[in-house]
XYZ file of C-alpha atoms in Angstrom:
96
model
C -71.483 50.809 -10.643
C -74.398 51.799 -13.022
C -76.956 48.696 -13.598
C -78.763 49.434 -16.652
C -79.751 46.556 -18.474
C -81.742 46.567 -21.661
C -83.026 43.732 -22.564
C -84.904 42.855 -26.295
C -82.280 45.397 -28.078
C -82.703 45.249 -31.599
C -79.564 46.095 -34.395
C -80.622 49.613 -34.702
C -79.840 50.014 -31.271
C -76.507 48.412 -31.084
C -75.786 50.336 -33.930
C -76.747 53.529 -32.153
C -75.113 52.987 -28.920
C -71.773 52.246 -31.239
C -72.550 55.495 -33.461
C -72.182 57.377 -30.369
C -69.855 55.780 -28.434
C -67.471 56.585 -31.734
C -68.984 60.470 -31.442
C -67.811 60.910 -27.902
C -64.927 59.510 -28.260
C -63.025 60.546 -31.650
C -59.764 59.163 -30.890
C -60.750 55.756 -30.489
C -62.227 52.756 -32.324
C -64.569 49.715 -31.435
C -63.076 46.286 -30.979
C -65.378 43.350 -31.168
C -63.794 40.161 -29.286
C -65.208 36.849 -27.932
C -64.814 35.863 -24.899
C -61.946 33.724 -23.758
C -61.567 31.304 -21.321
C -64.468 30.199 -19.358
C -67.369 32.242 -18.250
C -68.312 31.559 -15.035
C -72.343 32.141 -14.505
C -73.473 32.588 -10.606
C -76.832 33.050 -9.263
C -78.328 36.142 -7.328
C -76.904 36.602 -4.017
C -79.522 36.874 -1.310
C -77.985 39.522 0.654
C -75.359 42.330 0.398
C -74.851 45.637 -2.432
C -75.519 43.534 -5.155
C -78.284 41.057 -3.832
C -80.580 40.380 -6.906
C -78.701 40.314 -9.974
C -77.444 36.998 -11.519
C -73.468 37.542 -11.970
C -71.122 36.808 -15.035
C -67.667 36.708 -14.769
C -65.233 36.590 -17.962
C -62.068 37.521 -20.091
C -61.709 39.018 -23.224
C -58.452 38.285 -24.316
C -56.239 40.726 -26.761
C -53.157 39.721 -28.481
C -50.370 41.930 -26.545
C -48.937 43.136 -30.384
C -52.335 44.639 -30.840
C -51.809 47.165 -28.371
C -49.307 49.997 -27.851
C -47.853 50.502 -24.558
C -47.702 49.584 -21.283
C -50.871 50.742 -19.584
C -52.723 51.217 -22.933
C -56.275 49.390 -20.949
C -56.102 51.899 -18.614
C -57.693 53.875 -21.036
C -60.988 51.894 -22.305
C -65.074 51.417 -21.985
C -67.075 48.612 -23.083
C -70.149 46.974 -23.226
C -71.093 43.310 -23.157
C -73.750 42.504 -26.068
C -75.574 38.980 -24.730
C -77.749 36.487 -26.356
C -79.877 34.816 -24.227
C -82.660 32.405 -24.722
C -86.058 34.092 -24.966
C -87.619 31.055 -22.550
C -85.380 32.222 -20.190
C -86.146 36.000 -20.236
C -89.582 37.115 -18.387
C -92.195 37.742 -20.103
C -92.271 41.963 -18.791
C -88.696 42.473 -20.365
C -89.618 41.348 -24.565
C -90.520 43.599 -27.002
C -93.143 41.164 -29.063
């Protein structure tokens, strides 16, 4: 699991990480859904692979009569796009 977070991305960015996600992959289109359910937020563990990084957990929910077949989401990347509260974010990680 790759653990590249970017923090302070601006819309250009976005937009270029979507222009090429779309290049690479010619068949396929972006989907932008909220997230469903309740997001559980859990702090850094202390110990163990992934000691040090807070932990999200959530659902994105699609209707099933937007999707063809029966393993159709075997098939799929994404990216989660965040907003978070600039008091919360250190200062090393912003841009201004």
């Amino acid at each position: 699991m790759k653990k590249c977070v970017i923090f302070d991305v601006n819309k250009e960015t976005v937009s270029k990480v979507a222009e090429v996600i779309v290049k690479q992959n010619d068949d396929s289109m972006l989907v932008l859904a909220p997230f469903a359910g309740t997001v559980s937020v859990h702090a850094p563990s202390k110990r163990g692979k992934n000691k040090g990084y807070h932990r999200m957990k959530l659902e994105v929910w699609i209707p099933e009569d937007a999707i063809k077949g029966e393993d159709a989401l075997a098939d799929f990347g994404g990216l989660t796009l965040l907003r978070l509260p600039k008091k919360r974010v250190q200062d090393h990680l912003k841009n201004d």
